[in-house]
CSV table of C-alpha atoms and ligand atoms in Angstrom, one decimal:
chain,number,residue,atom,x,y,z
U,1,MET,CA,-44.0,-63.3,14.6
U,2,ARG,CA,-44.8,-60.0,12.8
U,3,GLN,CA,-44.5,-58.1,16.0
U,4,MET,CA,-41.1,-59.5,16.8
U,5,ARG,CA,-39.8,-58.6,13.3
U,6,LEU,CA,-41.2,-55.1,13.7
U,7,ARG,CA,-39.5,-54.8,17.1
U,8,ARG,CA,-36.2,-56.0,15.7
U,9,LEU,CA,-36.5,-53.5,12.8
U,10,ILE,CA,-37.1,-50.6,15.3
U,11,LEU,CA,-34.1,-51.7,17.4
U,12,LEU,CA,-31.9,-51.8,14.3
U,13,GLN,CA,-33.0,-48.3,13.3
U,14,VAL,CA,-32.3,-46.9,16.8
U,15,ALA,CA,-28.9,-48.6,16.8
U,16,CYS,CA,-28.1,-47.1,13.3
U,17,ALA,CA,-29.2,-43.6,14.5
U,18,LEU,CA,-27.0,-43.8,17.6
U,19,GLY,CA,-24.1,-45.1,15.7
U,20,LEU,CA,-24.4,-42.2,13.2
U,21,THR,CA,-24.6,-39.6,15.9
U,22,ALA,CA,-21.6,-41.0,17.7
U,23,TYR,CA,-19.6,-41.0,14.4
U,24,LEU,CA,-20.6,-37.4,13.6
U,25,ASN,CA,-19.6,-36.3,17.1
U,26,LEU,CA,-16.3,-38.0,16.7
U,27,VAL,CA,-15.6,-36.2,13.4
U,28,LYS,CA,-16.7,-32.9,14.9
U,29,THR,CA,-14.5,-33.3,18.0
U,30,SER,CA,-11.5,-34.3,16.0
U,31,VAL,CA,-11.9,-31.3,13.7
U,32,GLU,CA,-12.3,-29.0,16.7
U,33,ARG,CA,-9.3,-30.5,18.4
U,34,LYS,CA,-7.2,-30.2,15.3
U,35,THR,CA,-8.2,-26.5,15.0
U,36,LEU,CA,-7.4,-25.9,18.6
U,37,GLN,CA,-4.1,-27.7,18.4
U,38,LYS,CA,-3.2,-25.7,15.3
U,39,ALA,CA,-4.0,-22.4,17.2
U,40,VAL,CA,-2.0,-23.5,20.2
U,41,ARG,CA,0.9,-24.7,18.1
U,42,THR,CA,1.0,-21.3,16.4
U,43,ASP,CA,0.9,-19.5,19.8
U,44,GLY,CA,3.5,-21.9,21.1
U,45,ASN,CA,6.0,-20.4,18.7
U,46,VAL,CA,5.6,-17.0,20.2
U,47,GLY,CA,8.6,-15.9,22.3
U,48,PHE,CA,8.1,-14.4,25.7
U,49,GLY,CA,6.9,-10.8,25.5
U,50,GLY,CA,4.9,-11.6,22.3
U,51,LYS,CA,7.9,-11.7,20.0
U,52,TRP,CA,8.1,-13.7,16.8
U,53,SER,CA,10.5,-13.7,13.8
U,54,PRO,CA,10.1,-15.7,10.6
U,55,PRO,CA,12.2,-18.9,10.6
U,56,GLY,CA,15.6,-18.4,9.0
U,57,ARG,CA,15.8,-14.7,9.9
U,58,ASN,CA,19.3,-14.0,11.2
U,59,LEU,CA,21.0,-10.9,12.5
U,60,SER,CA,22.2,-9.7,9.1
U,61,SER,CA,18.6,-9.9,7.7
U,62,THR,CA,17.3,-6.7,6.4
U,63,SER,CA,13.5,-7.4,6.8
U,64,GLU,CA,11.5,-4.7,8.6
U,65,LYS,CA,11.0,-5.0,12.4
U,66,VAL,CA,7.5,-4.2,13.4
U,67,ALA,CA,6.1,-3.1,16.8
U,68,ILE,CA,2.4,-3.5,17.2
U,69,LEU,CA,1.1,-0.9,19.8
U,70,VAL,CA,-2.2,-1.7,21.5
U,71,PRO,CA,-3.5,0.9,24.0
U,72,PHE,CA,-5.6,-0.9,26.5
U,73,ARG,CA,-7.8,-0.5,29.6
U,74,ASP,CA,-10.6,-2.7,31.1
U,75,ARG,CA,-11.1,-4.9,28.0
U,76,GLU,CA,-9.8,-8.3,29.1
U,77,GLU,CA,-12.2,-10.2,27.0
U,78,HIS,CA,-11.2,-8.3,23.9
U,79,LEU,CA,-7.5,-8.7,24.6
U,80,ASP,CA,-7.8,-12.4,24.8
U,81,ILE,CA,-9.6,-12.7,21.5
U,82,PHE,CA,-7.3,-10.1,19.9
U,83,LEU,CA,-4.1,-12.0,20.8
U,84,ARG,CA,-5.4,-15.4,19.7
U,85,HIS,CA,-6.3,-13.9,16.4
U,86,MET,CA,-3.3,-11.7,15.8
U,87,HIS,CA,-0.4,-14.0,16.5
U,88,PRO,CA,-1.4,-16.6,13.8
U,89,PHE,CA,-2.4,-13.8,11.4
U,90,LEU,CA,1.0,-12.0,11.7
U,91,GLN,CA,2.9,-15.3,11.5
U,92,ARG,CA,1.1,-16.3,8.3
U,93,GLN,CA,2.3,-12.9,6.9
U,94,GLY,CA,5.9,-13.7,7.9
U,95,ILE,CA,6.2,-10.4,9.8
U,96,ASP,CA,9.1,-9.9,12.3
U,97,TYR,CA,7.1,-8.4,15.2
U,98,VAL,CA,6.4,-7.8,18.9
U,99,ILE,CA,3.0,-7.0,20.4
U,100,TYR,CA,3.1,-4.3,23.0
U,101,VAL,CA,0.0,-3.8,25.2
U,102,ILE,CA,0.1,-0.3,26.8
U,103,GLU,CA,-2.3,-0.4,29.7
U,104,GLN,CA,-3.6,2.7,31.5
U,105,HIS,CA,-4.3,2.8,35.2
U,106,GLY,CA,-4.4,5.6,37.8
U,107,GLY,CA,-6.6,8.6,38.6
U,108,GLU,CA,-7.6,9.7,35.1
U,109,PRO,CA,-11.1,8.3,34.4
U,110,MET,CA,-10.9,8.9,30.6
U,111,PHE,CA,-8.9,6.7,28.2
U,112,CYS,CA,-6.0,8.7,26.8
U,113,LYS,CA,-5.2,6.8,23.6
U,114,GLY,CA,-2.8,9.3,22.0
U,115,LEU,CA,-0.7,9.6,25.1
U,116,LEU,CA,-0.6,5.8,25.4
U,117,TYR,CA,0.6,5.5,21.8
U,118,ASN,CA,3.4,8.0,22.5
U,119,VAL,CA,4.4,6.1,25.6
U,120,GLY,CA,4.2,2.8,23.7
U,121,TYR,CA,6.4,4.2,20.9
U,122,THR,CA,9.0,5.6,23.3
U,123,GLU,CA,9.1,2.4,25.5
U,124,ALA,CA,9.2,0.0,22.6
U,125,LEU,CA,12.2,1.9,21.2
U,126,LYS,CA,13.9,1.6,24.6
U,127,ASP,CA,13.2,-2.1,24.5
U,128,ASP,CA,14.6,-2.5,21.0
U,129,PRO,CA,15.9,0.6,19.1
U,130,THR,CA,15.9,-1.2,15.8
U,131,TYR,CA,12.1,-1.0,15.1
U,132,ASP,CA,11.4,0.5,11.6
U,133,CYS,CA,7.6,0.3,11.7
U,134,PHE,CA,4.8,0.9,14.2
U,135,ILE,CA,1.3,-0.5,13.8
U,136,LEU,CA,-1.2,1.5,15.9
U,137,HIS,CA,-4.0,-0.9,16.7
U,138,ASP,CA,-7.4,-0.7,18.5
U,139,VAL,CA,-7.9,-3.8,20.6
U,140,ASP,CA,-11.4,-4.3,19.3
U,141,LEU,CA,-10.5,-4.7,15.6
U,142,LEU,CA,-9.7,-8.0,14.0
U,143,PRO,CA,-8.4,-8.1,10.4
U,144,GLU,CA,-10.3,-10.5,8.2
U,145,ASP,CA,-8.0,-10.9,5.3
U,146,ASP,CA,-4.3,-12.1,5.3
U,147,ARG,CA,-3.6,-10.0,2.3
U,148,ASN,CA,-3.9,-6.9,4.4
U,149,LEU,CA,-0.1,-6.7,5.1
U,150,TYR,CA,1.1,-5.3,8.5
U,151,THR,CA,4.1,-3.5,7.1
U,152,CYS,CA,5.0,0.2,6.6
U,153,SER,CA,5.2,2.0,3.3
U,154,LYS,CA,6.6,5.4,2.1
U,155,SER,CA,3.4,7.2,3.2
U,156,PRO,CA,1.5,6.5,6.4
U,157,LEU,CA,-1.0,3.7,5.9
U,158,HIS,CA,-4.6,3.5,7.1
U,159,LEU,CA,-5.3,-0.2,7.3
U,160,SER,CA,-8.9,-0.4,8.8
U,161,VAL,CA,-10.6,0.8,5.7
U,162,ALA,CA,-13.7,-1.4,5.7
U,163,ILE,CA,-15.1,-2.2,9.2
U,164,ASP,CA,-18.3,-4.3,9.5
U,165,LYS,CA,-19.7,-1.7,11.9
U,166,PHE,CA,-19.7,0.8,9.1
U,167,ASP,CA,-21.0,-1.7,6.6
U,168,TYR,CA,-17.5,-2.2,5.2
U,169,ASN,CA,-17.3,1.4,4.0
U,170,LEU,CA,-14.8,4.2,4.9
U,171,PRO,CA,-16.8,6.8,6.9
U,172,TYR,CA,-14.6,9.7,5.6
U,173,THR,CA,-11.4,10.1,3.6
U,174,ASP,CA,-9.3,11.8,6.3
U,175,LEU,CA,-10.0,9.0,8.8
U,176,PHE,CA,-6.8,7.7,10.4
U,177,GLY,CA,-8.2,5.9,13.4
U,178,GLY,CA,-8.7,2.1,14.0
U,179,VAL,CA,-5.5,0.5,12.6
U,180,SER,CA,-2.7,2.4,11.0
U,181,ALA,CA,1.0,1.8,10.1
U,182,ILE,CA,3.6,4.4,10.3
U,183,THR,CA,7.4,4.4,10.1
U,184,LYS,CA,9.6,5.3,13.1
U,185,SER,CA,10.9,8.5,11.3
U,186,HIS,CA,7.4,9.7,10.3
U,187,TYR,CA,6.1,9.2,13.8
U,188,ARG,CA,9.0,11.3,15.1
U,189,LEU,CA,8.6,13.9,12.4
U,190,LEU,CA,4.9,14.3,13.3
U,191,ASN,CA,5.7,14.7,17.0
U,192,GLY,CA,3.6,11.7,17.6
U,193,TYR,CA,0.0,12.1,18.8
U,194,SER,CA,-1.4,14.9,20.9
U,195,ASN,CA,-1.2,14.0,24.7
U,196,LEU,CA,-4.3,16.0,25.5
U,197,PHE,CA,-7.2,13.9,24.0
U,198,CYS,CA,-8.7,11.8,26.8
U,199,GLY,CA,-12.0,10.0,26.1
U,200,TRP,CA,-13.4,8.8,22.8
U,201,GLY,CA,-12.9,10.7,19.6
U,202,GLY,CA,-10.7,13.3,17.9
U,203,GLU,CA,-7.1,12.1,18.6
U,204,ASP,CA,-7.0,10.4,15.2
U,205,ASP,CA,-8.4,13.5,13.4
U,206,ASP,CA,-5.7,15.6,15.1
U,207,MET,CA,-3.1,13.2,13.8
U,208,SER,CA,-4.6,13.3,10.4
U,209,LEU,CA,-4.2,17.1,10.4
U,210,ARG,CA,-0.5,16.6,11.4
U,211,LEU,CA,-0.1,14.4,8.4
U,212,LYS,CA,-1.6,17.1,6.1
U,213,ARG,CA,0.7,19.7,7.6
U,214,HIS,CA,3.7,17.6,6.6
U,215,MET,CA,2.1,16.8,3.3
U,216,LEU,CA,2.1,13.1,4.0
U,217,GLU,CA,-0.8,11.6,2.1
U,218,ILE,CA,-2.7,8.7,3.7
U,219,SER,CA,-2.4,5.4,1.6
U,220,ARG,CA,-4.9,2.6,1.9
U,221,PRO,CA,-5.1,-1.0,0.8
U,222,GLU,CA,-8.0,-2.0,-1.4
U,223,LYS,CA,-11.4,-2.0,0.4
U,224,ASP,CA,-12.0,-5.7,-0.3
U,225,VAL,CA,-8.7,-6.6,1.4
U,226,ALA,CA,-8.7,-4.1,4.4
U,227,ARG,CA,-11.7,-5.7,6.0
U,228,TYR,CA,-12.2,-5.8,9.8
U,229,LYS,CA,-14.6,-7.1,12.4
U,230,MET,CA,-15.3,-4.9,15.4
U,231,LEU,CA,-15.8,-6.7,18.7
U,232,PRO,CA,-19.0,-5.4,20.4
U,233,HIS,CA,-18.7,-3.2,23.5
U,234,ASN,CA,-21.0,-0.8,25.2
U,235,HIS,CA,-19.0,1.7,27.2
U,236,THR,CA,-17.3,4.6,25.5
U,237,LYS,CA,-17.0,7.9,27.3
U,238,GLU,CA,-16.8,10.7,24.7
U,239,ASN,CA,-14.3,13.5,25.1
U,240,PRO,CA,-16.4,16.7,25.3
U,241,GLN,CA,-13.2,18.8,24.7
U,242,ARG,CA,-12.3,17.3,21.4
U,243,TYR,CA,-14.0,20.1,19.3
U,244,ILE,CA,-12.1,22.9,21.0
U,245,LEU,CA,-8.8,20.9,21.0
U,246,LEU,CA,-9.2,20.2,17.2
U,247,ARG,CA,-9.9,23.9,16.6
U,248,HIS,CA,-6.5,24.7,17.9
U,249,TRP,CA,-4.6,21.8,16.4
U,250,LEU,CA,-2.0,23.9,14.6
U,251,ALA,CA,-1.0,25.9,17.7
U,252,ARG,CA,-0.3,22.6,19.5
U,253,ALA,CA,1.2,20.5,16.7
U,254,MET,CA,4.9,21.5,17.2
U,255,THR,CA,4.9,21.1,21.0
U,256,ASP,CA,2.1,18.8,22.2
U,257,GLY,CA,3.2,15.2,21.6
U,258,LEU,CA,6.5,13.3,21.8
U,259,LYS,CA,8.2,16.6,22.6
U,260,SER,CA,6.1,17.3,25.7
U,261,LEU,CA,5.8,13.7,26.9
U,262,HIS,CA,8.0,14.5,30.0
U,263,THR,CA,5.3,17.0,31.2
U,264,ALA,CA,2.3,14.9,30.2
U,265,GLY,CA,1.5,13.6,33.8
U,266,TYR,CA,2.3,9.9,33.5
U,267,ASN,CA,4.8,7.4,34.7
U,268,VAL,CA,5.6,3.9,33.6
U,269,THR,CA,4.7,1.6,36.6
U,270,SER,CA,6.2,-1.5,35.1
U,271,THR,CA,7.3,-3.3,31.9
U,272,SER,CA,7.0,-7.1,31.9
U,273,HIS,CA,7.3,-9.8,29.3
U,274,ARG,CA,4.2,-11.8,29.4
U,275,GLU,CA,3.5,-15.0,27.5
U,276,LEU,CA,1.8,-13.4,24.5
U,277,TYR,CA,2.8,-9.7,24.7
U,278,THR,CA,5.0,-7.1,26.3
U,279,HIS,CA,3.0,-5.3,29.0
U,280,ILE,CA,3.6,-1.7,29.7
U,281,LEU,CA,1.6,-0.4,32.6
U,282,VAL,CA,1.2,3.4,32.6
U,283,ASN,CA,-0.1,5.5,35.5
U,284,ILE,CA,-1.9,8.5,34.2
U,285,SER,CA,-2.9,11.0,36.9
U,286,LYS,CA,-6.2,12.8,36.8
U,287,ARG,CA,-6.3,15.8,34.6
U,288,GLY,CA,-7.8,19.2,35.4
U,289,GLY,CA,-11.3,19.5,34.0
U,290,GLU,CA,-10.5,22.8,32.4
U,291,VAL,CA,-10.8,23.3,28.6
U,292,TYR,CA,-7.5,23.6,26.9
U,293,HIS,CA,-6.7,27.0,25.5
U,294,PRO,CA,-3.4,27.6,23.7
U,295,TRP,CA,-3.3,31.3,24.6
T,1,BGN,C1,-15.2,10.5,14.2
T,1,BGN,C2,-14.3,10.8,15.4
T,1,BGN,C3,-13.0,9.9,15.3
T,1,BGN,C4,-13.4,8.4,15.1
T,1,BGN,C5,-14.4,8.3,13.9
T,1,BGN,C6,-14.8,6.9,13.6
T,1,BGN,C7,-14.4,13.1,16.3
T,1,BGN,C8,-14.0,14.5,16.2
T,1,BGN,C9,-15.2,15.3,15.9
T,1,BGN,C10,-14.9,16.8,15.5
T,1,BGN,N1,-13.9,12.2,15.5
T,1,BGN,O1,-16.4,11.3,14.4
T,1,BGN,O2,-12.2,10.1,16.4
T,1,BGN,O3,-12.3,7.7,14.9
T,1,BGN,O4,-15.5,9.1,14.1
T,1,BGN,O5,-15.5,6.4,14.7
T,1,BGN,O6,-15.2,12.7,17.2
């Protein structure tokens, strides 16, 4: 009799445990599904080519039009995460935007970020000449705080002030790399980026010197707002020429950039409107290995 009661008690406990697990699983799945649905719903609003405008915006609206320029090569896994993160983020901010992914291919083994920004700027304006503001964005950086607004201001903005990789501290005050926002007219005034930096490092410092030359001070949002996560990666080929290039920044500033884009050794292979972004495929031919000398 005692044994039977004990067995019944054990059976009851097992049934309770199973029931509880099933219930918890159900709750978890439904939360996950809701989150996923929300994300998909937000993405579902994105127009072909990665365009979105806040509801109610009409042709007479005066709100700023923003082009997000993302230079890219060989980082499919980052691009996927980036797009899933950025569309909902930008929509929560009510930005009128388009995401452009400017992808490098061709014989040049190093990544020419400055040149890709210049091509992105030029092609985006061909696509829609009414852009007022350009966000220059590394594909591996994800903004953490919705208060970090993706709009332009009177002076160029450096938005990636506090990155987790640098313990959420700005490495140095002249840094302009990572994520920045600049008006169409300032970008033109500065002659864009140098086309000559291929490989990691220096192109942003060169741009920072261009800003100084035009007495454009870098503005920054508060450090607790301008926070970013950097996606992990292991391959970055440094640019060994960046030191010599930077030494002669002033001699190049007037010519090397938007003004010399037609001789920069690239051509646009295709422009296509994909589901979550406008894709600009750029062929960059292999550069000579010689060190750049202005004289
Ligand atoms: C700097 C790089 C920048 C880069 C930052 C942050 C150079 C030039 C050296 C004279 N500058 O060191 O391009 O954005 O680190 O990673 O390498």
